[in-house]
């Protein structure tokens, strides 16, 4: 039956995460400084509404790893918590694996995982293996599956020696690795990673990245990842969503991000012989007699490159996007400016 | 996942953890003995002046005290450690992980901890009740024992509900440790049958903080003072308390805003 098969296909390609106009407002008490004000607030407390998420929409496909970027307080964690069923949204709708997260059905909670860096969800005083066993029981993971996955992940994360130690005796990096191990043993199909590598050294960061990438590739799980380490994002995600003050500024691939937010590219050129003055071609970032770095506007890249090739005997020439950190910084700055402009229009 | 299995699993872990700290056992024993002694002295003082306190004989008052110790033991073994851990996790933002688990959050919060050595109080309570009952002149009938078992179970549930309702306030006010201490203070009033208190206090201890149903009613069942109607009412009050606790919990979870917000 063609109709049925078409439906099946539609099902396969259904997004795992589908978010429409999601909102969250927090009521925060206003605390003023000083004893007198503190005493006054005992009787009359003032509140302020903080719009943490102001209507974000996006969707994730199965197997997709997406970087979720934004400065502190942009609404990343709030969004992740709403999608994992921890916070009740104040507006909009989210579907994760076809479930409404805020209903917190057991089946939904079994199939998603939220991992937060620098936080501990394991039993502090128990050996890691006991915590894993507890997790297995709560998530109703089949015994055989559990042992197989535990063995495989233990090896991949190199945590074999840690399983018999109490969690409180582990270092930050070790704790994060067993945290990830425990969260993935139930085989979640959607992973929300909130700063999973925060505070970890480079080797540990790399190991965790590799593990996440392998897990997503093997299981087809969707991953939404926030991180302040751009290396995490560039290594794992092709697509990024940039959020600022609760609004989505950008949703697309990483290359598109720099196209959108920076008007420049960088040309690095090396020549045999002597370089003349280059200021007329673009902004000179660095120059010595045989090598230069130029910042050139995107429209003129081809022309400038051709000029350089024609004028000098070029030994090496590369055209690069600006470093991703700079692009992100630029994106946040533009977001800030846009907002100021809108606020200005609202209150002339 | 089955709630009883979940509880047993956590209690096993909790017991394993507690047994390591044997010194707690002796401290708990000393604590229980001191409280038993002060209780006995108070009863002795009262009955050195009179033979009857608002219709309660010496042995009947001992039953009340025994039930008070028993329920206090159950509460401090199973309920209070969980309530304090919950309040702590709310403040620290670790409650996120309770909500993330595919089991009922109220159930999980209620069974995560066990203060094993506090069970000493449960044993002491049972001994005191047995001793007191043997001293009551009229023999206790089987239906009275059954009524007692029902009533004392209801009592334990009512206390759980009282503590959990206060705990659920932590969703809104975060720091409610002091309120739990207040509850402990009120609980001390249950050492005596509520019928000895003046009207306003009796009403408060019956309908606002239902200690009358939790402690006095089970004692009345053993002292042949309980009517069938009162027992039914106790069961109904227990049901209502469970319902109130559930609603308070669910509203709390819905308004939960996390620690980082």
PDB file of N, CA and C in Angstrom, chain B residues 3 104 116 141 147-148 194 209 235:
ATOM      1  N   UNK B   3       6.934   1.063  42.743  1.00  0.00           N
ATOM      2  CA  UNK B   3       7.330   1.959  43.828  1.00  0.00           C
ATOM      3  C   UNK B   3       7.993   1.241  44.988  1.00  0.00           C
ATOM      4  N   UNK B 104       8.068   8.579  39.373  1.00  0.00           N
ATOM      5  CA  UNK B 104       7.331   9.663  39.997  1.00  0.00           C
ATOM      6  C   UNK B 104       8.258  10.436  40.941  1.00  0.00           C
ATOM      7  N   UNK B 116      18.864   4.535  59.362  1.00  0.00           N
ATOM      8  CA  UNK B 116      18.695   3.200  59.902  1.00  0.00           C
ATOM      9  C   UNK B 116      18.632   3.166  61.432  1.00  0.00           C
ATOM     10  N   UNK B 141      -9.069  -6.266  73.133  1.00  0.00           N
ATOM     11  CA  UNK B 141      -9.638  -7.298  72.258  1.00  0.00           C
ATOM     12  C   UNK B 141      -8.946  -7.271  70.891  1.00  0.00           C
ATOM     13  N   UNK B 147      -7.853  -2.315  64.999  1.00  0.00           N
ATOM     14  CA  UNK B 147      -8.148  -0.889  64.854  1.00  0.00           C
ATOM     15  C   UNK B 147      -6.883  -0.082  65.135  1.00  0.00           C
ATOM     16  N   UNK B 148      -6.117  -0.540  66.138  1.00  0.00           N
ATOM     17  CA  UNK B 148      -4.870   0.154  66.472  1.00  0.00           C
ATOM     18  C   UNK B 148      -3.906   0.130  65.281  1.00  0.00           C
ATOM     19  N   UNK B 194      -4.616  14.760  72.912  1.00  0.00           N
ATOM     20  CA  UNK B 194      -5.064  16.131  72.641  1.00  0.00           C
ATOM     21  C   UNK B 194      -6.266  16.526  73.494  1.00  0.00           C
ATOM     22  N   UNK B 209      -3.289  20.936  62.267  1.00  0.00           N
ATOM     23  CA  UNK B 209      -2.178  19.978  62.226  1.00  0.00           C
ATOM     24  C   UNK B 209      -2.750  18.688  62.820  1.00  0.00           C
ATOM     25  N   UNK B 235      -9.377   7.377  58.762  1.00  0.00           N
ATOM     26  CA  UNK B 235      -9.001   6.882  57.437  1.00  0.00           C
ATOM     27  C   UNK B 235      -9.307   7.945  56.379  1.00  0.00           C
TER      28      UNK B 235
END
